[in-house]
Tab-separated table of C-alpha atoms in Angstrom:
chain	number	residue	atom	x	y	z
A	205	UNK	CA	0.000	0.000	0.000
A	206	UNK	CA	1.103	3.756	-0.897
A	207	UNK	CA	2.141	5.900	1.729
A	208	UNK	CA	-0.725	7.861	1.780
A	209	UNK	CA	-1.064	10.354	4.645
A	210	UNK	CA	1.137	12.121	7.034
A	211	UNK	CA	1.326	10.534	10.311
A	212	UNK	CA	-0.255	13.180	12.575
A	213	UNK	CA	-4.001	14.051	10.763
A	214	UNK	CA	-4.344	16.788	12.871
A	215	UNK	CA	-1.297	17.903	11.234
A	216	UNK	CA	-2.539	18.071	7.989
A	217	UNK	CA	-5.345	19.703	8.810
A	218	UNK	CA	-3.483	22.584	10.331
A	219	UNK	CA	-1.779	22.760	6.511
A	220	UNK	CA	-5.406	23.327	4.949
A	221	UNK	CA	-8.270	22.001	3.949
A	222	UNK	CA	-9.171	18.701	3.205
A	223	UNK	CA	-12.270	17.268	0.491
A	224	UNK	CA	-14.152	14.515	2.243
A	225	UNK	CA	-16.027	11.890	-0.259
A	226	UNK	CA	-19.605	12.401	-0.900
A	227	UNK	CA	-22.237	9.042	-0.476
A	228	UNK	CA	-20.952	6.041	-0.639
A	229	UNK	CA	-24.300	4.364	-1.068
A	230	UNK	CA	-25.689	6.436	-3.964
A	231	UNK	CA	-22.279	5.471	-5.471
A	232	UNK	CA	-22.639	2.047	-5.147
A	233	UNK	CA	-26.501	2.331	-6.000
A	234	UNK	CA	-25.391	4.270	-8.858
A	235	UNK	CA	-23.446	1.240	-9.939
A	236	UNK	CA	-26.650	-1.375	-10.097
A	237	UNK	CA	-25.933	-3.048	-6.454
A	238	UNK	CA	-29.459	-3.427	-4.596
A	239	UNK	CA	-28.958	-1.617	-0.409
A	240	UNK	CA	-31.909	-3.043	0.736
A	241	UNK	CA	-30.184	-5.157	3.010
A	242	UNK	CA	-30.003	-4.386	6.860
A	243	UNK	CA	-26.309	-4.159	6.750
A	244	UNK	CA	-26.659	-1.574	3.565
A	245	UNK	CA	-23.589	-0.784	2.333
A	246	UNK	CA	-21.318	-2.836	4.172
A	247	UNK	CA	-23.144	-5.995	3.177
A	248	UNK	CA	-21.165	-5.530	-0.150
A	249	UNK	CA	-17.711	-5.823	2.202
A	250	UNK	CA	-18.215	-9.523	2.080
A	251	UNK	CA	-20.590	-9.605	-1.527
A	252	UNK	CA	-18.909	-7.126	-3.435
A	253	UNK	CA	-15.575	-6.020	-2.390
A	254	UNK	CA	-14.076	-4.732	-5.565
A	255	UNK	CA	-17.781	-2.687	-6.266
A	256	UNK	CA	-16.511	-0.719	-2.482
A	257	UNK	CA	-13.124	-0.055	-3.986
A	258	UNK	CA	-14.781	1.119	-7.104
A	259	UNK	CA	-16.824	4.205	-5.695
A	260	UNK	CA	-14.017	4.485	-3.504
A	261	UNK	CA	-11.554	5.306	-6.685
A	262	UNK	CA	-14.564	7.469	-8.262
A	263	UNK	CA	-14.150	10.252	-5.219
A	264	UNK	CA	-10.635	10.073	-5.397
A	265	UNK	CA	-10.633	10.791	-8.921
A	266	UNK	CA	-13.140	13.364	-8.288
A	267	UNK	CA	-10.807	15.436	-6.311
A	268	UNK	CA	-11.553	13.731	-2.826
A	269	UNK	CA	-8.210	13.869	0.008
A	270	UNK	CA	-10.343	11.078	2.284
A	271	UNK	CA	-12.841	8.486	2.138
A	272	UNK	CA	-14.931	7.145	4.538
A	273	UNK	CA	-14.882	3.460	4.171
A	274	UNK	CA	-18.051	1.152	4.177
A	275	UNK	CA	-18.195	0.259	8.084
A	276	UNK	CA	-21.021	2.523	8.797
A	277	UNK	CA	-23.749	0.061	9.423
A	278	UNK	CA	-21.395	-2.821	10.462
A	279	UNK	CA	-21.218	-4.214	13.887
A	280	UNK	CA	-20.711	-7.917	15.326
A	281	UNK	CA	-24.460	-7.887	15.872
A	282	UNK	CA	-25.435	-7.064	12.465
A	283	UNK	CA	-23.253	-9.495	10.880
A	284	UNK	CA	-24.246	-12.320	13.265
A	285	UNK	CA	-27.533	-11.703	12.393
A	286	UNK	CA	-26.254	-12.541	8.411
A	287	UNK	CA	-24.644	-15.847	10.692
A	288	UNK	CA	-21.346	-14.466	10.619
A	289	UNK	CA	-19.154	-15.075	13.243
A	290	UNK	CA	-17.133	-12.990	15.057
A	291	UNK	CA	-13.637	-13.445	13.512
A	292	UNK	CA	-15.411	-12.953	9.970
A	293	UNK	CA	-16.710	-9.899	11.315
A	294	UNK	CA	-13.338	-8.585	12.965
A	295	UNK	CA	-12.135	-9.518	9.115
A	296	UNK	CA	-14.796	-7.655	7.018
A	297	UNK	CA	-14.198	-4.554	9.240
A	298	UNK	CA	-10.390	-5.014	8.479
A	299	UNK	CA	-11.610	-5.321	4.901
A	300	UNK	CA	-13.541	-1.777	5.313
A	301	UNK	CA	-10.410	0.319	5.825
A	302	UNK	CA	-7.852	-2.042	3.227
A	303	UNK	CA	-10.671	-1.322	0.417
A	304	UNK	CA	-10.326	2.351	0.920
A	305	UNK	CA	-6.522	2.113	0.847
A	306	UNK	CA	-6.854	-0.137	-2.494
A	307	UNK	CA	-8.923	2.438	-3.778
A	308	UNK	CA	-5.953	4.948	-2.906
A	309	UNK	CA	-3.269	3.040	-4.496
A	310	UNK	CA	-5.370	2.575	-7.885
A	311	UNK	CA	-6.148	6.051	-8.057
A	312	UNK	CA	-2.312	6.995	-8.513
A	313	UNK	CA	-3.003	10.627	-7.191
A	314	UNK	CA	0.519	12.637	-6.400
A	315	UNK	CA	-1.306	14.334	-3.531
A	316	UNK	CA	-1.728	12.288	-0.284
A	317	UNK	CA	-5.027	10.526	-0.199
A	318	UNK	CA	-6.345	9.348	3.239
A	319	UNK	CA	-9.135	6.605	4.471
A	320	UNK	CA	-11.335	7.401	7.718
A	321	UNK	CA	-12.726	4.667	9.669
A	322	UNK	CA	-16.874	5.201	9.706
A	323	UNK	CA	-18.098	4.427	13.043
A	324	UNK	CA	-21.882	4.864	12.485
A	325	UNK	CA	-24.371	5.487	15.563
A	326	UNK	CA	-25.987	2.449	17.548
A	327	UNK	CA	-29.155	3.329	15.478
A	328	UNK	CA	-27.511	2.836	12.383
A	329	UNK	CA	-27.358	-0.783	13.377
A	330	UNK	CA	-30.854	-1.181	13.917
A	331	UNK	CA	-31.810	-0.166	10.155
A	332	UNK	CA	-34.925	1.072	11.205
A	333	UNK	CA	-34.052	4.895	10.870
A	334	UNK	CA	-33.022	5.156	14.561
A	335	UNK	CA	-29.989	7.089	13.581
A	336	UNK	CA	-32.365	10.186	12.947
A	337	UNK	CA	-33.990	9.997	16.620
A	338	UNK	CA	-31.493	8.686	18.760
A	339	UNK	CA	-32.566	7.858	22.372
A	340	UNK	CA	-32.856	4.275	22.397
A	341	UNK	CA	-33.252	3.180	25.707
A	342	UNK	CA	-29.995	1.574	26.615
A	343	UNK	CA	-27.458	2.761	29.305
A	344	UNK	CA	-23.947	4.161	28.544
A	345	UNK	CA	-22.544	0.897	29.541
A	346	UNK	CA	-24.589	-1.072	27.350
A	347	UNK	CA	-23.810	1.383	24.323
A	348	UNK	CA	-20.195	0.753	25.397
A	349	UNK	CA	-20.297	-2.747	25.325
A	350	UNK	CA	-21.331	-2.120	21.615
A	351	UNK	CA	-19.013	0.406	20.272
A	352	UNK	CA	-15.907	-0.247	21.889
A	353	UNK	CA	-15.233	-4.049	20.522
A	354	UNK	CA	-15.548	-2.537	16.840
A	355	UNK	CA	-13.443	0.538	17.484
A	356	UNK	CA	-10.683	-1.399	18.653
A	357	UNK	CA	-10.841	-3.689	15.419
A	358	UNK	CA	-11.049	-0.732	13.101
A	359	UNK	CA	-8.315	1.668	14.939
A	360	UNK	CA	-6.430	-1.780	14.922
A	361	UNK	CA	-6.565	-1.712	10.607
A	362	UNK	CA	-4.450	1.553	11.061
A	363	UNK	CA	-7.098	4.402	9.239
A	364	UNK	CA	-5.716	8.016	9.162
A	365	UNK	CA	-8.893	8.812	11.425
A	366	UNK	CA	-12.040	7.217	13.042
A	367	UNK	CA	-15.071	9.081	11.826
A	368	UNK	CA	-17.659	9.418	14.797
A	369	UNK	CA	-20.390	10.083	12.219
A	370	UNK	CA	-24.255	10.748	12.177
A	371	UNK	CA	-24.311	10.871	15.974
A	372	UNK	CA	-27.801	12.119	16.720
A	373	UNK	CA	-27.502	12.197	20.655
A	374	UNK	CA	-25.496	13.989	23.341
A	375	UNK	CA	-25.553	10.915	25.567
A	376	UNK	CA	-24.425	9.042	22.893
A	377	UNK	CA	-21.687	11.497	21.843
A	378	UNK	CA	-20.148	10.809	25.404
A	379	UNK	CA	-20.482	7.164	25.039
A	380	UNK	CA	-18.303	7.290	22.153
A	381	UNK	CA	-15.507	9.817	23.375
A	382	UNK	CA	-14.693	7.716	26.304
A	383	UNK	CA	-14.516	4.285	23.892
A	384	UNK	CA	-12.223	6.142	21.580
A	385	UNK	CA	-9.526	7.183	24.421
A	386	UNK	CA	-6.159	4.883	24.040
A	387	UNK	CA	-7.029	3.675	20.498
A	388	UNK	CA	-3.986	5.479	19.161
A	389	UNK	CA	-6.169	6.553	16.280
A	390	UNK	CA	-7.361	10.271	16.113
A	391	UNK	CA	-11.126	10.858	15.578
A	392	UNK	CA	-13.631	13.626	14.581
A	393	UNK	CA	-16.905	13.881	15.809
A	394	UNK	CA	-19.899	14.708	13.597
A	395	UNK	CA	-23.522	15.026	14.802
A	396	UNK	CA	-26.563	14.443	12.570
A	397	UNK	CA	-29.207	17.856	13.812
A	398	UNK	CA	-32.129	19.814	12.493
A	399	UNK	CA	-31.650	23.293	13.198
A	400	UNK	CA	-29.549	24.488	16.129
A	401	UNK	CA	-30.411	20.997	17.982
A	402	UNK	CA	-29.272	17.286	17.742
A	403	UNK	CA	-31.766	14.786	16.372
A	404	UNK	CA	-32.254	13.471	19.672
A	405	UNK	CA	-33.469	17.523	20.530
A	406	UNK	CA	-30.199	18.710	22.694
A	407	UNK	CA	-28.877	22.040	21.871
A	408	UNK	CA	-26.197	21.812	19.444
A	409	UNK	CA	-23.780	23.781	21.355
A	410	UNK	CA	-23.733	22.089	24.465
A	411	UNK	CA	-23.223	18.750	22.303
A	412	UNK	CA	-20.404	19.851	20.298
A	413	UNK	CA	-18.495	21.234	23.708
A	414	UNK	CA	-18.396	17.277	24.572
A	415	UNK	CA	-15.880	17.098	22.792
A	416	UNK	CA	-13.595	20.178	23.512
A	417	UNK	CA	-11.163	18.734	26.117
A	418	UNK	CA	-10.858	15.435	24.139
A	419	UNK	CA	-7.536	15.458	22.864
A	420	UNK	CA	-8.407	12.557	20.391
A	421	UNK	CA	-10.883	14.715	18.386
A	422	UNK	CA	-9.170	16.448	16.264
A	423	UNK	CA	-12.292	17.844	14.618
A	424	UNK	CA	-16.193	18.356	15.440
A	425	UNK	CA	-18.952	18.733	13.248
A	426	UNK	CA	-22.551	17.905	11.269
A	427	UNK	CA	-23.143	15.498	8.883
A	428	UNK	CA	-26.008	13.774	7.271
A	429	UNK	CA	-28.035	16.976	7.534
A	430	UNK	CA	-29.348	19.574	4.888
A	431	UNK	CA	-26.788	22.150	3.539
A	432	UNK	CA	-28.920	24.867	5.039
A	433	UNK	CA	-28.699	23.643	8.978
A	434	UNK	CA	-25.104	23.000	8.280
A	435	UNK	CA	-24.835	26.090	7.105
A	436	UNK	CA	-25.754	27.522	10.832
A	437	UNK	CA	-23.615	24.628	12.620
A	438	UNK	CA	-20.229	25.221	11.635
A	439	UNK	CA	-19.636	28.736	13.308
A	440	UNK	CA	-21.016	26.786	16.328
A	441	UNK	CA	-18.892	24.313	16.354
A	442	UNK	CA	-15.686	25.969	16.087
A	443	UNK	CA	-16.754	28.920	18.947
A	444	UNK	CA	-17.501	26.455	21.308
A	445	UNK	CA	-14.862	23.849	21.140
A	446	UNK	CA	-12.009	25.823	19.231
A	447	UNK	CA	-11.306	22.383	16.966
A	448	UNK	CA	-11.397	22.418	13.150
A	449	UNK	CA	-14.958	21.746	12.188
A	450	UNK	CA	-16.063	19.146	9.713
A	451	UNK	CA	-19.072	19.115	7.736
A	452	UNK	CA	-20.557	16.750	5.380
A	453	UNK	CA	-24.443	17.679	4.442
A	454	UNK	CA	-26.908	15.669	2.588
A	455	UNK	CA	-28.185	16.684	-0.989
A	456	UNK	CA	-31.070	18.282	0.701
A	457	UNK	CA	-33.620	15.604	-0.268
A	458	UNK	CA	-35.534	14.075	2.898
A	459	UNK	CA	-35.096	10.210	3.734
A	460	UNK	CA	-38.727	8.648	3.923
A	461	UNK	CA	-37.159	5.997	6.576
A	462	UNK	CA	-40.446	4.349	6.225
A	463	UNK	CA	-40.795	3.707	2.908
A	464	UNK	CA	-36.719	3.440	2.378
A	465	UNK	CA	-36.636	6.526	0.522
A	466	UNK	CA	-35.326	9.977	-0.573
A	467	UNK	CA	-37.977	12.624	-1.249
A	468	UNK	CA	-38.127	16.274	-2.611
A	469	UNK	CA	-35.446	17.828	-4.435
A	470	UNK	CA	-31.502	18.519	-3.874
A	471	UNK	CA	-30.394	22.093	-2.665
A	472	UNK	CA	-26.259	20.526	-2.572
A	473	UNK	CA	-24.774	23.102	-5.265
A	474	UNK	CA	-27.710	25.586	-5.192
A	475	UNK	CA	-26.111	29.581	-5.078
A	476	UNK	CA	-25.602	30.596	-1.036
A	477	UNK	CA	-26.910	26.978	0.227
A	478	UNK	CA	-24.287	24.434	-0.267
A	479	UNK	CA	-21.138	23.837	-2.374
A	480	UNK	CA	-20.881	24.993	-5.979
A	481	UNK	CA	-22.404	28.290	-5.666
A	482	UNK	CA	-19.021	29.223	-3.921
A	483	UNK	CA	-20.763	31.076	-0.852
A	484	UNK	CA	-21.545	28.085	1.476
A	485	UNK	CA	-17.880	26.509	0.880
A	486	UNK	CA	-15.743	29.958	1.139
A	487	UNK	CA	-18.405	30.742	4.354
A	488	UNK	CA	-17.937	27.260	5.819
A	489	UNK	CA	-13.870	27.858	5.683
A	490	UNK	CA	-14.281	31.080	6.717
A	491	UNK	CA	-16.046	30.215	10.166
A	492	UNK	CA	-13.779	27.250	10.895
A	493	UNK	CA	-14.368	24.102	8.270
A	494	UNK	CA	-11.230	22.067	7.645
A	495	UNK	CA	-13.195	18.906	6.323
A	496	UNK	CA	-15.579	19.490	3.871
A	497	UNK	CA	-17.400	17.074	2.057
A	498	UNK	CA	-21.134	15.421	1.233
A	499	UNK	CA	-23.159	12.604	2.467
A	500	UNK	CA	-26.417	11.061	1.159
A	501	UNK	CA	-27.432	11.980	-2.315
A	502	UNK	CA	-24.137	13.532	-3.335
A	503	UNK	CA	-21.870	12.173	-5.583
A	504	UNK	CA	-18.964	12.622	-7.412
A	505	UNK	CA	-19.643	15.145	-9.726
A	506	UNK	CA	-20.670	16.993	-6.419
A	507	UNK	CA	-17.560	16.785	-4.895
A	508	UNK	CA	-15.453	18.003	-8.131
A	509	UNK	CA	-17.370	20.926	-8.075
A	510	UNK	CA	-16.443	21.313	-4.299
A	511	UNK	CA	-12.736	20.367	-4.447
A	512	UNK	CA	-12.288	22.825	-7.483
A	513	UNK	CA	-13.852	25.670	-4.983
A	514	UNK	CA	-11.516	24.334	-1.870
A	515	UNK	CA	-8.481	24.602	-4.392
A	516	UNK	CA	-9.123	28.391	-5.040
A	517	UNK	CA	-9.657	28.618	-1.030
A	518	UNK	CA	-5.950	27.683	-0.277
A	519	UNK	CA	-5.016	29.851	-2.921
């Protein structure tokens, strides 16, 4: 494998800003596979392996510096529901980060290209749209129990970063900073909200200064939300905890979770609201934003038109 990053990712964010990937799942929908499955994405880790390292390479190409590998949905319960056991699970987590690197090496880009562990909420697992509510009725031990065993095998497969991603609850949020202390790996930390609140109906500021003492998180942000609330986060963010921010919005579409579905029409790229009309990107490295990026419902040719805007940033 290429030596792809710098060893200190908080580092390189110091030296500018980084393009994250866009969806991984519209890229792999995109591509004919069928994510109806539970497991989503990372059911392809053990299906389709090469089809992973495919949309990997496509946001490379498009101008991407990291992608988030296919691990978002995976956990030892979800795959032992498939009837996997555990040491196929430990491997197909393995597998998550390696595809991303694979993905890096075919790519053959001469600036350094990096892979970030996803580490998806303990909704996500449920497939049941639980990652947009949070609040599920378990105690911080029991969320512990689940989150810790796959950290340790992903941080273990040596990714630039560990992507605390779609998190849509506080008490979650602290669940997950204490299970990522003495993994050796640095993290970020990115909420999913509506407004100036988490899903799970915090305030957004009190949630984001979780994470301002933790010296593993080396960045704090929104994801999986729509360009206009991230819009309001990012200024947030950096006030309260003084990190680089990252920030990965939706398309702007709404996710039916009942009927499995996006609905409504995309606002990623539209003038002042997101990236491509140059005022959302310039204003989100303005107040902060060091990661920058898209999540459901954006794809590559997204993300070109984002890098090319980051590029005249660091001009």
């Amino acid at each position: 494998m290429p030596a792809t990053a710098p060893p200190d990712f908080a580092a390189a964010l110091a030296a500018g800003p980084l393009v994250l990937d866009g969806g991984l799942s519209n890229q792999l929908a995109a591509a004919g596979h069928d994510l109806s499955d539970a497991l989503w994405s990372a059911r392809l880790l053990a299906d389709a392996p090469e089809a992973v390292v495919a949309a990997h390479r496509a946001y490379f190409e498009a101008g991407a510096d990291v992608a988030i590998t296919a691990s978002y949905q995976a956990s030892f319960e979800g795959f032992a529901r498939r009837g996997l056991g555990r040491a196929e699970a430990e491997r197909l987590l393995t597998l998550s980060v390696e595809l991303a690197r694979r993905a890096a090496a075919q790519a053959g880009a001469e600036r350094p290209l990096r892979v970030a562990a996803s580490v998806g909420p303990y909704g996500a697992a449920l497939a049941d749209g639980s990652e947009y509510r949070g609040r599920y009725g378990l105690t911080a031990a029991e969320l512990e129990a689940f989150h810790r065993p796959r950290l340790e095998v992903l941080a273990a497969a040596g990714p630039d970063v560990l992507a605390l991603e779609t998190v849509p609850d506080a008490d979650e949020a602290r669940v997950l900073l204490r299970a990522v202390r003495g993994l050796g790996v640095p993290a970020w930390l990115s909420f999913s909200v509506a407004g100036d609140r988490t899903r799970a109906g915090q305030p957004l500021a009190e949630a984001f200064a979780l994470a301002a003492d933790v010296d593993e998180v080396v960045a704090v942000g929104v994801n999986c939300c729509t360009p206009q609330d991230a819009d309001r986060a990012v200024a947030t963010a950096a006030r309260v905890t003084g990190k680089p921010v990252v920030v990965y919005p939706n398309s702007g579409e709404d996710w039916d979770a009942e009927a499995r579905a996006w609905r409504g029409g995309s606002t990623f790229g539209a003038a002042g609201a997101a990236p491509g009309g140059g005022r959302a990107v310039t204003g989100w490295l303005a107040d902060g934003a060091r990661l920058v990026g898209g999540c459901c419902r954006v794809g590559p040719r997204e993300i070109s038109a984002l890098a090319a805007e980051v590029a005249r940033a660091r001009r």
